[in-house]
Amino acid sequence: MPGYQLQEVTESGNAAGPRVTVETMAGLAEWVTRDQRWLWDSAAAIYPALVAAGIRIDRCHDIALTERILLSRQGVFGLPVLAAAVRARAMGEPVPDDRDDVPGPPALFEAESTRRTGQPDVDPIDTLQFAIADQRRRIANDRALALLVAAESASGLAAVEMGFVGLPWRVDIHQDLLTDLLGPRPPAGHRPVRLATLSQEIDHAFGFPVNPDSAVDLRAAFRRAGFDIESTRSWVLKDLDHPAVPPVLRYKELARVHSANGWNWLDEWARGGRFHPEYLPGAVVSGRWATRGGGALQIPRGLRKAVVADPGHRLVVADAAQLEPRVLAAISGDAALQRVSADVDLYSALADDGFGGDRSHAKVAMLGAMYGATSGESGRLLGTLRQRYPVAMAYVETAAREGERGGVVHSVLGRACPPPGAGWRAAVEIGTQQDATDAERRRADQFGRDRGRFTRNFVVQGSAADWAAVWLSGLRRDLRAVPGAELVFFQHDELIAQVPVESAETAADLTVAAAMAAKALVFPRSPVTTPVLPKIVDCYADAK
DNA sequence: TCAAATGGCGCC
DNA sequence: AAAGGGCGCCATTTGA
């Protein structure tokens, strides 16, 4: 593994510390000691090889992840080739907004001059030194931003480690579930018997053949049967009085299992009893993680039975209860909502505080407020929220107005949302001219409202992601003191650690402590709580 | 014919 | 209870 160039930095943060040129893994191992922070271009590019070689590090500064956050604040998105961005900044040129570039692992030291013609070659160490100094300068004196960058860098380490370790996955249990639902595994290219049977029932109910996998065909069939529907989404179909509806809904459900998490998924993703998705920290504009491969963030609840701890171990499943409304209470400073958020079941408290004890109404209303619902029950319930929590509602309304007029908003620690694109600006520009047609006005309105919903949600979702990154990185650090403990899954506001039986209670306590620490760091002086309720289980399905 | 767009649905 | 935010993935459809 030659060619990696890392720079060691002293605890004092002196970037001019000794240089290390790593020629081999064995050579690197000598350099890895505790209490070092490594500076490197990207954990995603370097760390997988180290982890595979049995090397773990405690801390790092990840130039790529940091640069993405810093560039977001300059309105640059789409992850330009990192070296190009650093080089442009070094030369005082505008940073290229390279949306179409293929986002491979961001590589500072790859031979980019061969890929991107016309660029001068640069010394990687010089580039690294410049990048570090430049980033430090841009972060200087912004404690929130420094916290975000530290948490993001640590997330980069956790992501690589979790991808390497993988989520325990019992293939036999998964196979049994599939057989129960769909019948035996069909030959390649064939439908399982259960789907074929349902398809026949659907044909029979309509009186003519219909392909239930085709939305076009299915909608035409229902229209032919006298139901003037716009789409075939299941919540539309479920209200129709037609004999085809039950088998269609069941077909959709099972076809989803088959195509998304069927035998092909098992072959590709769960060999060896582990599911190894690739985690991409901060890859969602809001700062949430994304994953690549296997749909790791959409594991159906019904499949959680297949996630079982190794012998002698337990799973510690911890999630932050109703994180987003608590975050809204914190960032808005709404005293009434903060009082409600003192309750472990926030929605129940909300229900008792203006929704006549109706928890589901309270929940719908709050979600609607954060997502920008306009119509229906949720829209009507917004009035109650405005009356009870005017400060919180004004906060999200302000964010929405900012988005509608083309502005940007920030998460609590300072991640910026993308500015509107050229198409958006053009459409709004045209639609607001004196001589605009009705269609142009409607289009401009639509674009404005859509973006308002986006920025409204961004401030909440992004701040929740900030909190979660701090939580995760703190827990990762603390968990290193627990022998045999590994983080194995992370999903927005929920994580799973696999821990030796005897350490399960300790690890569970650590998830709680890390949540309290995250609250104190991200929302200092705020009275809100961000409770975490860890469950110690053998099987993920038993955690809820 | 093939790549991009769409519809749909799983998770938060 | 409603169909509002963010994603990834699959099968089908569209259109160049």
XYZ file of N, CA and C (backbone and C1' of nucleotides) in Angstrom, chain A residues 213-214 235 259 288 293 298 364 373 375 377 453-454 461, chain C residues 1-14:
140
model
N -46.848 -4.744 -11.897
C -45.562 -4.052 -11.750
C -45.537 -2.746 -12.539
N -46.528 -2.564 -13.386
C -46.548 -1.361 -14.215
C -47.588 -0.377 -13.699
N -51.892 4.299 -0.774
C -52.894 5.010 0.037
C -54.048 5.535 -0.818
N -38.087 -7.536 -4.550
C -37.122 -6.799 -5.374
C -36.089 -6.056 -4.523
N -27.201 14.830 7.023
C -27.435 13.416 7.286
C -26.465 12.565 6.490
N -25.398 1.011 -1.448
C -25.396 -0.427 -1.444
C -26.326 -1.058 -0.435
N -32.894 1.838 4.779
C -34.308 1.508 4.561
C -34.578 0.041 4.858
N -49.147 14.506 14.111
C -49.370 14.936 12.724
C -49.126 16.434 12.570
N -46.483 20.990 5.696
C -47.804 20.576 5.229
C -48.697 21.805 5.081
N -52.187 21.355 3.568
C -53.606 21.026 3.404
C -54.023 19.932 4.384
N -55.894 17.567 7.247
C -55.971 17.584 8.700
C -54.766 18.291 9.315
N -40.524 24.852 1.629
C -40.644 23.629 2.422
C -39.281 23.018 2.682
N -38.413 23.117 1.679
C -37.066 22.563 1.829
C -36.288 23.302 2.923
N -33.969 19.409 10.262
C -33.275 18.171 9.918
C -31.755 18.345 10.034
P -56.595 8.329 12.808
O -56.146 9.657 12.057
C -56.935 10.802 11.974
C -56.308 11.763 11.008
C -56.699 11.503 9.551
O -56.790 12.766 8.903
C -54.353 11.280 9.787
P -57.071 12.866 7.353
O -55.616 13.164 6.781
C -54.978 14.378 7.150
C -53.729 14.563 6.336
C -53.938 14.495 4.819
O -53.175 15.522 4.230
C -52.359 12.854 5.484
P -53.296 15.854 2.677
O -51.938 15.249 2.090
C -50.699 15.637 2.665
C -49.605 14.838 2.013
C -49.707 14.765 0.483
O -48.396 14.830 -0.055
C -49.720 12.601 1.377
P -48.015 16.140 -0.897
O -47.100 16.803 0.219
C -46.741 18.151 0.166
C -45.924 18.504 1.381
C -44.573 17.784 1.478
O -43.602 18.692 0.926
C -45.605 18.127 3.623
P -42.387 18.122 0.168
O -41.316 18.111 1.341
C -40.675 19.317 1.719
C -39.492 18.995 2.597
C -38.497 18.026 1.959
O -37.563 18.730 1.153
C -38.995 17.329 4.164
P -36.677 17.932 0.046
O -35.798 16.918 0.910
C -34.782 17.424 1.773
C -34.053 16.250 2.398
C -33.552 15.245 1.378
O -32.291 15.684 0.881
C -34.585 14.126 3.213
P -31.715 15.062 -0.460
O -31.186 13.671 0.102
C -31.050 12.554 -0.739
C -31.072 11.335 0.141
C -30.927 10.047 -0.624
O -29.542 9.709 -0.617
C -32.756 9.895 0.925
P -28.895 8.903 -1.812
O -29.550 7.456 -1.691
C -29.238 6.646 -0.567
C -29.712 5.236 -0.847
C -29.268 4.687 -2.191
O -28.963 3.312 -1.996
C -31.641 4.823 -2.140
P -28.339 2.443 -3.140
O -29.616 1.696 -3.725
C -30.359 0.852 -2.873
C -31.598 0.395 -3.597
C -31.335 -0.064 -5.030
O -31.685 -1.427 -5.127
C -33.234 1.369 -4.897
P -31.309 -2.263 -6.397
O -32.728 -2.493 -7.076
C -33.744 -3.160 -6.333
C -35.048 -2.952 -7.067
C -34.963 -3.315 -8.543
O -35.749 -4.475 -8.756
C -36.055 -1.204 -8.203
P -35.818 -5.150 -10.191
O -37.065 -4.439 -10.887
C -38.348 -4.565 -10.289
C -39.347 -3.838 -11.161
C -39.291 -4.206 -12.641
O -40.626 -4.407 -13.095
C -38.968 -1.862 -12.385
P -40.927 -4.622 -14.636
O -41.306 -3.156 -15.125
C -42.331 -2.450 -14.434
C -42.501 -1.096 -15.070
C -42.684 -1.117 -16.590
O -43.878 -0.418 -16.877
C -41.019 0.457 -15.956
P -44.360 -0.171 -18.373
O -43.855 1.317 -18.644
C -44.235 2.346 -17.736
C -43.627 3.653 -18.200
C -43.865 3.970 -19.674
O -44.378 5.287 -19.726
C -41.552 4.140 -19.145
P -44.766 5.992 -21.078
O -43.498 6.926 -21.340
C -43.040 7.768 -20.301
C -41.810 8.511 -20.776
C -41.899 9.068 -22.203
O -41.407 10.396 -22.158
C -39.962 7.756 -21.974
